[in-house]
Structures are given as C-alpha cells and as structure tokens.
Backbone as a ProteinNet text record, in pm:
[ID]
protein_1_A
[PRIMARY]
MKKGEVLKLGIVPYMEGKEIQLKAFERVKKGETDGILILLQHPPVYTIGVSGGFDENILVPLEELKKKAELYKVERGGKITFHGPGQIVAYPIFNLAKWQKDVHLFVYKLEETIIKLLEEYGIKAGRKPKYTGVWVGDEKICAIGIAVRRWITWHGIAFNVNTDLSYFGLINACGITEFGVTSMQKLGINEDIEKVKEKMVDKFSEVFGIHFNEITLDRLAVIDNAKA
[TERTIARY]
1426.6	1402.8	1445.6	1352.5	1383.9	1470.4	1543	1629.1	1574.9	1547.6	1490.8	1556.8	1504.9	1556.1	1439.5	1463.8	1360.9	1414.9	1331	1365.3	1264.7	1312.2	1224.8	1246.3	1139.4	1145.8	1047.7	1054.6	962.3	842.2	810.5	698.4	751	697.6	746.3	630	642	536.5	498.4	370.3	319.8	396.5	418.6	483.4	629.7	694.7	831.4	830	727.4	712.3	693.3	620.5	600.2	732.3	813.3	944.3	1031.8	1027.4	1104.7	1057.5	925.8	872.7	926.6	927	971.1	1119	1199.9	1341.8	1357.6	1276.6	1280.8	1234.8	1133	1081.6	1193.2	1271.2	1379.7	1484.4	1513.4	1612.1	1563.8	1435.6	1379.4	1374.5	1336.1	1327.1	1462.8	1569.9	1705.2	1754.5	1675.5	1713.8	1814.2	1830.5	1927.3	1878.2	1748.9	1688.5	1552.2	1502.6	1371.5	1257.6	1281.2	1175.7	1227.3	1163	1196.2	1068.8	1074.3	961.7	991.7	906.3	921.1	815	858.2	765.9	780.8	668.9	673.1	536.5	529.5	403.1	395.3	275.2	257.6	194.6	222.5	140.6	-3.2	-102	-240.9	-260.4	-314.3	-335.1	-447.1	-531.6	-632	-583.5	-599.2	-563.5	-682.7	-697.3	-808.4	-751.2	-789.5	-739.1	-812.2	-777.3	-829.1	-977.4	-1034	-1177.3	-1262.4	-1198.2	-1266.7	-1369.5	-1493	-1597.4	-1574	-1519.2	-1475.4	-1590.4	-1697.7	-1805.5	-1882.6	-1921.5	-2009.7	-1939	-1806.4	-1734.4	-1665.8	-1680.8	-1634.3	-1757.4	-1763.5	-1886.3	-1893.7	-1790.5	-1788.9	-1747	-1769.1	-1720.8	-1571.3	-1531.8	-1393.8	-1294.1	-1327	-1235.2	-1216.4	-1322.6	-1311.2	-1219.2	-1232.3	-1146.6	-1000	-974	-836.1	-774	-857	-804.7	-754.5	-810	-773.1	-647.7	-632.8	-523.6	-502.1	-386.5	-361.5	-451.3	-464.3	-549.4	-480	-466.1	-401	-478.9	-480	-525.4	-402.5	-416.2	-299.6	-330.8	-226.3	-236.8	-287.4	-299	-339.7	-485.9	-524.3	-664.2	-740.4	-872.9	-955.6	-1001.4	-1071.5	-1129.5	-1055.1	-1126.1	-1059.1	-1024.3	-909.8	-873	-788	-755.3	-677.8	-548.9	-441.3	-315	-275.3	-217.5	-172.2	-84.7	-29.5	53.1	-21.9	53.1	-9.3	-56.6	-35	-72.3	54.8	80.6	195	152.7	220.1	200.2	315.4	280.8	381.3	371.2	481.3	488.6	578.4	520.8	602.6	626.6	749.5	786.9	847.5	763	803.1	792.2	888.5	884.1	807.6	681.4	598.3	648.7	731.9	790.9	878.9	923.9	1005.3	918.3	790.7	694.4	599.9	479.5	385.3	323.8	301.1	239.6	88.9	50.4	-89.1	-118.8	-186.7	-213.7	-309.2	-409.2	-504.9	-434.6	-340.9	-265	-178.6	-122.6	-41.5	-124.8	-244.1	-332.7	-371	-400	-433	-318.4	-196.1	-80.5	-59.5	-90.3	-84.4	-182	-303.3	-402.9	-355.2	-298.3	-251.1	-140.4	-56.2	51.2	-5.2	-108.3	-166.5	-249.6	-318.3	-393.9	-299.7	-185.7	-87.2	-24.6	-3.8	49.4	-45.9	-174	-272.3	-287.3	-264.8	-267.2	-164.6	-51.4	53.4	2.7	-99.5	-155.3	-289.2	-323	-447.5	-571.7	-555.9	-669.7	-707.5	-832.3	-880.4	-930.8	-858.7	-893.4	-914.8	-975.8	-1000.5	-1037.8	-1089.7	-1132.5	-1284	-1332.4	-1476.2	-1511.4	-1609.4	-1648.2	-1680.2	-1637.6	-1661.2	-1569.3	-1490.3	-1402.8	-1258.8	-1165	-1024.9	-994.6	-874.8	-833.2	-849.5	-815.4	-825	-924.4	-1009.8	-1122.5	-1121.6	-1168.3	-1197.7	-1347.4	-1422.9	-1567.9	-1608.8	-1687.1	-1733	-1653.2	-1534.8	-1453.2	-1318.7	-1279.9	-1153.2	-1037.4	-932.9	-812.9	-695.7	-706.6	-598.8	-657.5	-627.1	-672.6	-562	-603	-507.7	-541.7	-441.5	-457.7	-324.7	-316.6	-188.4	-195.5	-79.1	-64.3	43.4	34	130.4	173.2	303.3	357.6	471.4	463	564.2	582.3	472.1	469.4	548.1	575.7	635	528.5	511	405.8	455.7	362	390.5	261.3	266.7	161.1	149.8	40.8	43.4	-66.9	-29.6	-127.5	-114.3	-224.9	-228.2	-290.2	-209.6	-248.8	-260.2	-378.6	-405.6	-356.4	-254.5	-202	-267.2	-233	-298.4	-337.2	-388.9	-430.7	-545.2	-549.3	-664.6	-776.8	-871	-975.3	-1079.6	-1075.7	-1176	-1164.2	-1044.5	-1027	-1112.6	-1135.6	-1217.6	-1364.3	-1404.4	-1543.2	-1582.3	-1484.4	-1512	-1528.7	-1507.6	-1513.5	-1584.3	-1625.4	-1661.2	-1533.1	-1460.6	-1330.2	-1344.2	-1264.9	-1266.6	-1402.9	-1485.3	-1617.3	-1718.9	-1684.7	-1772.1	-1854.8	-1986.6	-2075.3	-2128.9	-2135.9	-2204.2	-2114	-1982.2	-1890.5	-1791.8	-1735.4	-1644.7	-1499.3	-1418.1	-1274.8	-1236.6	-1124.6	-1076.3	-924.5	-866.7	-721.4	-684.6	-556.5	-510.7	-544.6	-525.3	-554.3	-702.1	-789.1	-933	-970.9	-894.9	-920.6	-851.7	-791.5	-734.3	-588	-520.7	-378.1	-297.2	-218.3	-132.5	12.4	60.1	194.3	273.5	401.6	489.1	491.3	473.1	458.6	585.6	701.7	825.7	832.4	778.6	774	678.3	568.1	473.8	540.4	618.6	691.7	781.1	852.9	943.4	866.9	754.6	673.6	617	583.1	529.8	634.4	758.3	866.1	878.3	872.1	881.1	769.4	648.7	534.7	543.1	590.3	613.2	712.7	819.3	921.5	862.2	779.6	718.4	622.2	533	427.6	483	576.6	628	756	809.6	931.5	1047.9	1069.5	1173.3	1255.5	1386.7	1476.6	1513.5	1493.9	1520.4	1652.4	1730.1	1842.6	1800.4	1827.5	1786.2	1879	1819.5	1895.5	1856.8	1930.6	1898.6	1860.6	1814.5	1777	1894.9	2015.7	2133.4	2138.8	2091.2	2092.2	2004.6	1902.1	1811.1	1849.2	1957.9	2009.2	1904.7	1834.4	1741.2	1780.1	1739.7	1771.3	1685.9	1746.8	1675.6	1607.3	1479.3	1401.1	1312.4	1322.3	1232.5	1255.5	1377.3	1407.2	1396.2	1356.5	1348.8	1235
1929.4	1785.2	1719.2	1650.9	1579.7	1457	1411.4	1294.6	1179.6	1068.9	954.9	824.5	717.3	583.1	490.9	392.4	294.2	155.2	75.6	-61.2	-153.7	-235.4	-325.9	-468.1	-528	-662.9	-754.3	-883.5	-980.1	-999.2	-1125.8	-1156.8	-1164.4	-1079.4	-1064.2	-1085.2	-1173.5	-1189.6	-1055.4	-1042.1	-910.9	-851.8	-928.7	-872.7	-838.7	-911.7	-874.2	-742.8	-726.7	-600.6	-483.8	-508.2	-402.6	-366.5	-467.2	-441.6	-357	-389.5	-313.2	-168.5	-148.7	-11.8	65.5	1.1	70.1	106.2	19.3	51.8	170	170.4	281.9	410.4	398.4	513.9	578.2	495.7	548.5	618.7	564.2	626.2	763.1	772	900.4	998.4	950.2	1036.5	1097.1	1022.3	1071.9	1170.8	1189.8	1285.5	1232.3	1099.9	1041	1042.6	1061.9	1071.3	1138.6	1198.1	1264.3	1163.9	1048.1	948	816.1	708.7	575.1	512.5	466.3	397.8	248.4	171.5	26.4	-36.3	-120.9	-190.1	-339.9	-407.7	-551.3	-612.7	-744.1	-816.1	-891.3	-926.1	-1006.6	-1141	-1245.1	-1365.9	-1328.2	-1412	-1375.5	-1333	-1213.1	-1158.9	-1055.8	-1061.1	-956.7	-865.3	-734.3	-638.7	-549.7	-516.3	-433	-306.3	-191.1	-62.9	-11.8	108.6	163.3	197.9	205.4	234.4	113.4	-2.4	-121.8	-178.3	-195.2	-258.1	-406.6	-466.8	-606.3	-700.9	-696	-794.2	-780.6	-657.5	-639.7	-651.6	-647.2	-647.2	-779.1	-878.2	-1013.5	-1097.1	-1152.3	-1213.3	-1363.6	-1421.7	-1565.4	-1583.8	-1701.9	-1724.9	-1695.7	-1640.2	-1596.7	-1710.2	-1829.5	-1942.3	-1977.9	-1961.7	-1987.4	-1885.1	-1759.7	-1654.1	-1682.3	-1726.1	-1750.4	-1870.7	-1960.1	-2071.8	-2024.2	-1913.4	-1859	-1772.6	-1699.8	-1602.4	-1563.3	-1502.7	-1447.4	-1326.5	-1285.3	-1171.4	-1089.4	-957.5	-869.2	-739.4	-687.7	-550.5	-460.6	-347.9	-263	-116.7	-32.7	107.1	202.4	157	247.1	287.1	390.2	426.9	326.2	333	246.3	121.2	35.8	-86	-207.7	-314	-437.3	-435.1	-491	-510.6	-636.2	-670.4	-791.3	-755.8	-826.4	-818.4	-959.6	-970.8	-1101.8	-1091.5	-1203.9	-1204.8	-1144.8	-1075.2	-1009.1	-868.7	-826.8	-691.3	-619.8	-503.2	-424	-343.7	-368.9	-287.2	-188.2	-61.6	45.1	114.9	115.5	183.8	306.6	425.2	546.8	599.7	589.6	640.5	778.5	878.5	1013.1	1110.8	1201.7	1309.4	1426.3	1441.3	1545.2	1685.7	1700.5	1832.1	1878	1784	1818.1	1861.3	1831.8	1872	1974.3	1929.5	2011.5	1925.2	1985.3	1910.5	1905.1	1827.1	1820	1675	1603.4	1461.5	1442.7	1530.9	1519	1537.4	1630	1650.3	1528	1468.8	1348.3	1235.9	1214.5	1110.2	1142.1	1269.2	1311.7	1276.3	1299.8	1270.7	1120.7	1042	896.9	852.8	905.6	873.7	918.3	1038	1092	1004.3	950.6	861.6	741.4	680.1	560.6	596.8	708.3	752.9	772	835.1	856.5	724.6	633.2	502	429.2	432	362.3	426.8	557.3	624.5	563.3	518.2	455.8	330.2	268.8	146.2	170.1	295.2	327.1	305.9	302.1	283	417.3	456.7	583	557.9	609.1	591.2	727.3	726.7	853.6	832.6	938.1	935.6	921.6	883.6	872.6	953.4	1044.9	1126.4	1039.6	1085.7	1022.9	904	862	747.2	781.9	716.3	728.3	620	622.8	520.2	562.9	470.6	495.6	396.8	449.2	373.7	370.7	259.4	249.5	222	323.2	312	298.8	195.9	173.6	64.8	34.1	-68.8	-11.5	-43.3	8.1	-79.1	-14.2	-85.4	-62	42.6	75	128.1	59.9	103.1	181	274.5	357.1	352.7	327.6	332.9	370.6	488.3	536.8	565.5	581.6	630.6	738.5	833.1	943.4	964.2	970.8	996.1	1097.1	1206.4	1313.2	1360.2	1364.2	1406.5	1312.9	1192.5	1090.1	984.6	952	858.9	714.5	622.3	480.9	410.3	278.7	205.7	268.5	251.1	305.9	260	201.6	169.9	24.3	-28.8	-165	-159.1	-192.6	-177.1	-314.5	-345	-477.5	-489.1	-571.1	-597.4	-724	-838.9	-964	-1044.5	-974.6	-1031.2	-1130.9	-1234.6	-1324.3	-1250.5	-1198	-1112.8	-1190.9	-1323.7	-1401.8	-1380.8	-1345.9	-1319.3	-1201.7	-1106.6	-990.8	-1028.8	-1143.6	-1186.5	-1229	-1244.1	-1285.7	-1168	-1047	-926.8	-813.1	-713.5	-583.8	-501.3	-503.4	-437.3	-289.9	-244.7	-105.4	-66	-164.9	-137.2	-94.9	-109.8	-64.6	-182.4	-167	-275.6	-258.1	-134.4	-110.8	-116.4	-119.3	-120.3	-236.2	-277.2	-390.6	-351.5	-451.1	-429.8	-480.3	-432.2	-475.2	-481.7	-521.6	-531	-499.9	-477	-457.1	-578.7	-696.6	-819	-828	-797.1	-800.4	-701.4	-592.8	-490.8	-522	-640.9	-685.2	-653.5	-605.8	-572.8	-678.9	-755	-856.9	-810.6	-755	-697.3	-761.5	-781.4	-833.3	-736.4	-789.6	-703.8	-623.3	-676.2	-601.9	-479.7	-492.2	-377.2	-270.5	-316	-220.6	-146.9	-218.1	-154.7	-42.4	-69.6	31.6	157.2	138	253.3	326.1	249.8	311.5	401.4	355.1	437.5	567.7	558	677.8	776.3	724.6	812.9	874	797.7	855.5	970.6	949	1052.2	1177	1156.8	1268.7	1347.1	1276.8	1343.5	1409.3	1343.3	1394.7	1476.8	1484	1561.1	1506.9	1376.4	1311.5	1219	1222.6	1132.5	1017.2	894.8	776.7	709.9	674.8	583.7	448.1	341.8	209.8	160.3	101.5	47	-99.1	-166.2	-303.1	-304.2	-419.9	-432	-408.7	-432.5	-410.1	-266.2	-174.8	-33	-9.1	-91.2	-76	-167.1	-242.9	-330.3	-430.7	-491	-599.2	-721.6	-835.5	-961	-972.8	-1007.2	-1019.1	-1155.4	-1156.3	-1278.8	-1278.3	-1172.9	-1158.6	-1266.1	-1324.6	-1423.4	-1566.5	-1578.1	-1711.4	-1792.9
-532.3	-539.4	-408.6	-344.1	-220.6	-251.7	-149.8	-166.2	-82	-149.2	-80	-118.6	-62.6	-88.2	-120.2	-204.8	-237.5	-207.8	-146.1	-108.7	-176.1	-270	-345	-295.4	-246.5	-191.3	-263.8	-231.9	-288.9	-198.6	-170.2	-80.9	62.1	147.2	284.8	381.6	481	580.9	643	677	717.5	835.3	940.3	1058.7	1032.6	942.8	905	827.5	745.5	673.5	768.2	875.7	974.9	1043.1	1072.8	1134.2	1041.3	912.6	814.4	810.8	816.2	820.2	939.8	1054.8	1176.5	1169.7	1110.8	1092.6	997.6	890.3	795.9	863.8	948.5	1021.8	1104.3	1172.8	1256.1	1171.1	1054.9	966.2	919	885.3	841.8	958.7	1076.2	1194.7	1229.8	1207.3	1236.1	1131.3	1026	922.8	822.8	817.9	725.8	581.4	562.2	429.6	444.4	335.7	342.1	343.3	283.9	278.4	224.6	265.2	215.2	160.6	37.5	-24.9	-26.3	40.4	46.3	-43.3	-135.6	-225.9	-205.4	-179.5	-155.9	-182	-161.2	-160	-27.5	13.9	134.7	100.2	179.4	170.6	208.5	179.8	210.5	356.2	374.5	508.7	505.6	607.2	627.4	738.8	720.1	825	855.1	981.7	1027.3	1087.6	1033.5	1079.8	1201.9	1243.2	1368.6	1362	1242.2	1230.8	1264.9	1274.9	1323.4	1227.4	1279.6	1200.2	1183.8	1288.9	1282.2	1249.3	1327.2	1313.8	1183.3	1150.2	1034.8	900.7	899.2	771.6	738.3	824.6	794.4	763.5	643.4	592.1	613	672.3	700.8	846.4	904.3	1040.9	1051.5	1164.5	1183	1160.6	1207.3	1191.1	1044.4	966.4	822.2	757.1	799.9	745.2	776.4	898.9	941.4	870.7	817.6	739.4	603.4	557.2	426.4	432.9	543.7	553	698.3	726	858.8	881.4	1006.7	1041.5	1149.3	1124.9	1221.8	1236.4	1358.7	1382.1	1373.9	1302	1275.3	1304.9	1293.4	1337.6	1229.8	1107.8	999.5	1013.5	938.7	930.3	846	854.1	771.6	843.4	768.1	824.1	770.5	736.7	695.5	546.7	512.8	372.9	361.6	238.4	210.3	138.5	174.2	101	60.1	-59	-103.2	-226.3	-270.1	-390.8	-509.9	-593.9	-708.4	-677.8	-554.7	-512.1	-466	-523.3	-477.4	-355.4	-245	-125.6	-120.3	-118.1	-113.3	21.2	94.3	223	208	188.8	183.6	325.4	370	502.5	477.1	472.9	431.7	547.8	558.3	656.8	595.8	633.8	572.5	602.3	703.8	731.8	616.2	534	417.1	299.2	306.1	203.9	267.1	300.6	376.3	484.9	600.5	710.1	687.5	588.8	545.8	506.7	594	570.3	453.2	441.4	330.5	196.1	190.2	67	36.9	139.9	121.6	60.7	114.3	60.4	-83.6	-110.7	-247.4	-342.7	-298.7	-384	-402.2	-300.2	-316.7	-425.4	-418.7	-521.1	-658.7	-665.4	-792.9	-852.3	-766.6	-812	-886.6	-830.5	-892.3	-1014.8	-1010.9	-1128.7	-1247.1	-1221.8	-1329.1	-1374.3	-1281.3	-1316.7	-1411	-1379.5	-1462.2	-1599.3	-1606.8	-1737.3	-1831.8	-1776.1	-1857.1	-1927.9	-1871.5	-1928	-1997.6	-2016.8	-2085.7	-2002.5	-1870.9	-1780.8	-1719.3	-1737.5	-1681.3	-1539.7	-1444.2	-1303.4	-1239	-1121.8	-1054	-908.9	-849.1	-709.9	-703.2	-585.8	-564.1	-440.2	-451.7	-336.2	-214.2	-99	31.1	59.5	-40.8	-20.7	-57.1	9.5	-31.3	-134.2	-186.2	-280.1	-424.3	-512.9	-656.7	-715.7	-802.5	-854.4	-1006.1	-1060.4	-1203.2	-1211.9	-1248.3	-1240.2	-1094.7	-1065.6	-928.5	-856.8	-907.2	-844.2	-801.2	-679.3	-625.5	-671.6	-722.2	-765.3	-670.2	-588	-494.3	-364.6	-255.1	-122.9	-53.4	31.7	105.9	254.3	335.4	479.8	541.9	599.5	650.7	800	857.2	993.6	990.1	1081.9	1086.9	1231.7	1252.2	1385.5	1371.6	1443.3	1434.9	1290.5	1217.8	1077.1	985.3	1033	946.7	920	792.9	754.3	756.7	777.8	756.3	718.7	699.6	628.5	488.8	415.5	280.4	188.9	72.6	-30.1	-74	-125	-177.7	-316.9	-417.4	-557.3	-623	-674.4	-730.1	-874.5	-893.4	-1028.2	-1083.3	-1025.2	-1064.5	-940.8	-843.6	-716	-734.6	-650.1	-644.5	-572	-648.9	-591.6	-512.6	-517.9	-444.4	-293.5	-246.2	-103.2	-56.9	-145.3	-109	-91.3	-146.6	-134.9	4.8	92.8	230.7	325.1	273.4	357.7	284.6	360.4	303.5	304.1	194	189.8	222.8	320.1	366.2	421.6	457.5	511.1	407.1	279.3	170.6	120.4	121.4	79.9	-61.6	-110.7	-238	-360.5	-341.2	-454.7	-442.2	-555.9	-557.3	-574.2	-606.7	-627.5	-766.5	-816	-946.1	-943.9	-1054.5	-1068.3	-1211.9	-1236.4	-1373.6	-1459.3	-1402.1	-1477.1	-1513.6	-1418.7	-1445	-1554.3	-1564.5	-1666.1	-1798.9	-1807	-1933.6	-1954.1	-1849.1	-1858.7	-1784.6	-1857.9	-1797.3	-1806.4	-1698.3	-1693.2	-1580.3	-1602.3	-1498.1	-1380.2	-1261.1	-1143.4	-1116.1	-1152.2	-1130.8	-1222.4	-1341.6	-1432.2	-1379.9	-1319.8	-1260.7	-1145	-1065.3	-954.8	-1005.6	-1114.9	-1169.7	-1209.9	-1276.4	-1317.3	-1195.3	-1091.7	-970.4	-904.6	-899.5	-843.7	-921.8	-1054	-1138.1	-1106.8	-1086.1	-1059.9	-920.1	-822.2	-689.2	-700.5	-775.8	-793.9	-857.5	-959.7	-1031.6	-943.5	-875.4	-798	-672	-605.1	-478.2	-493.9	-614.8	-635.1	-554.7	-566.4	-487	-576.6	-558.6	-631.9	-539.6	-588.4	-507.1	-545	-444.3	-461	-406.1	-481.4	-435.2	-325	-220.8	-108.8	-87.8	-0.7	38.6	186	230.9	371.7	465.4	417.5	501.3	551.6	469.2	508.4	630.7	644.8	758.4	874.4	855	961.5	1008.2	912.6	946.4	866.2	912.6	844.8	720	610	483.2	475.4	514.7	504.2	380.7	300.1	186.2	81.1	79.3	-24.2	28.8	154.3	214.8	154.4
[MASK]
++++++++++++++++++++++++++++++++++++++++++++++++++++++++++++++++++++++++++++++++++++++++++++++++++++++++++++++++++++++++++++++++++++++++++++++++++++++++++++++++++++++++++++++++++++++++++++++++++++++++++++++++++++++++++++++++++++

C-alpha cells in the first residue's frame, strides 16, 4: 500500500490552484510522500491544453467568452474545457515510479476511479473509444487532462457534480463536436459535493492502492486563500 496525502479545499482561483500543485509536485519529487491528491473547485474558468484548437473550439467571440469566465492556456494535454463551482477538480500529484511508469495505465486508472464512484450512485458509466474521460451514454461526465514531468503527474480530472452546464455551450469541450456533457445533477442525483469528495478519495485509494493522510495547506507552505 502506497502512502499519500490528500488536501481538500473549497473554491480556489485557477492560478492559485496551479501554485498549490507546483508546491505539491516539489514535495513528491523530494520523496516526502508517494503522492498528493488535491481536491477543489474553481471559479468559472476556461483552460486550453497543449493540443490547442483555439479558434475552432470557441463558439462565441473571444471577448464574450472572457466576460463569462477567465481564460488560460495550460500545460496539460487536451483542448479547451470549463471548470466552475459544482465541479470537483482532482489533481493527483503522483510519482509513477512508485507504481508503473505507464501514462496510459495512469489515465485508465483515473477513469476507473470515476466509474467506480458513479457505481456508488447507481450510475452506469464507462469509456468511449478514441476519447479519454468517463462517459454516461454519449455524454461526458468527467474530463481528463494531465501533464507528466520526471514521471510525476500533475493537472488531472474535472468531474461534474452539479455544475452549471450552460458554460459548456460556448465551446466544443475537449474539441468534441458530436457529443455533449452531463453531470450527476442532470442524471437525477442531488448529492452534497463534500460527500462526493469523500467517496472520491475512497475510490482513489482503492484503485491506486494508496492510503491517504489528510493535510492542510500549511504542509505545502503556501498561503491559504481557499477560504477567502
């Protein structure tokens, strides 16, 4: 059983969340823990991954999009997606050398974590050929976009609990035009997001074989702005 840490936060601005990831990355790189799982939400923000597709995947004038939410280009894989309240963003900062140096297997396990989580709520979810993420029918409920440096992962997954899905109507989420997005709420499940977080931690532990001790931001030596 691997030994890890979990950091549960509230709504954190995107760039502050990135700073927290980098601090966690350094802690994992130093060998102080096998992995750190960060769970939070972001204020409305669109992020564009290294696969780009900037022009064709934004469906409204850029200035209109920026009035709705912040916009950042980021280091993860994939194209444009949305983060906002009601969506659990999970950043697993894991040292894959402690598991297997296999990025495809890591992504598979991320998907498996969410599939097992949804089983707890009676929702049958799965994978879709040619696409990453977790799907319920033809609608994506969880997007995945990661980055890996020195076999340590960062960025992660975005799981829709009770997200305002109208934000996705302004973009081709993940560059996909033929399929839509969904959430637990849209599927008829109204659950407190903090309870979903707890179940998600349990499923990460089960799938990755890791025991988590809960930590605070003080452990990462960053200012706690999550409660501001």
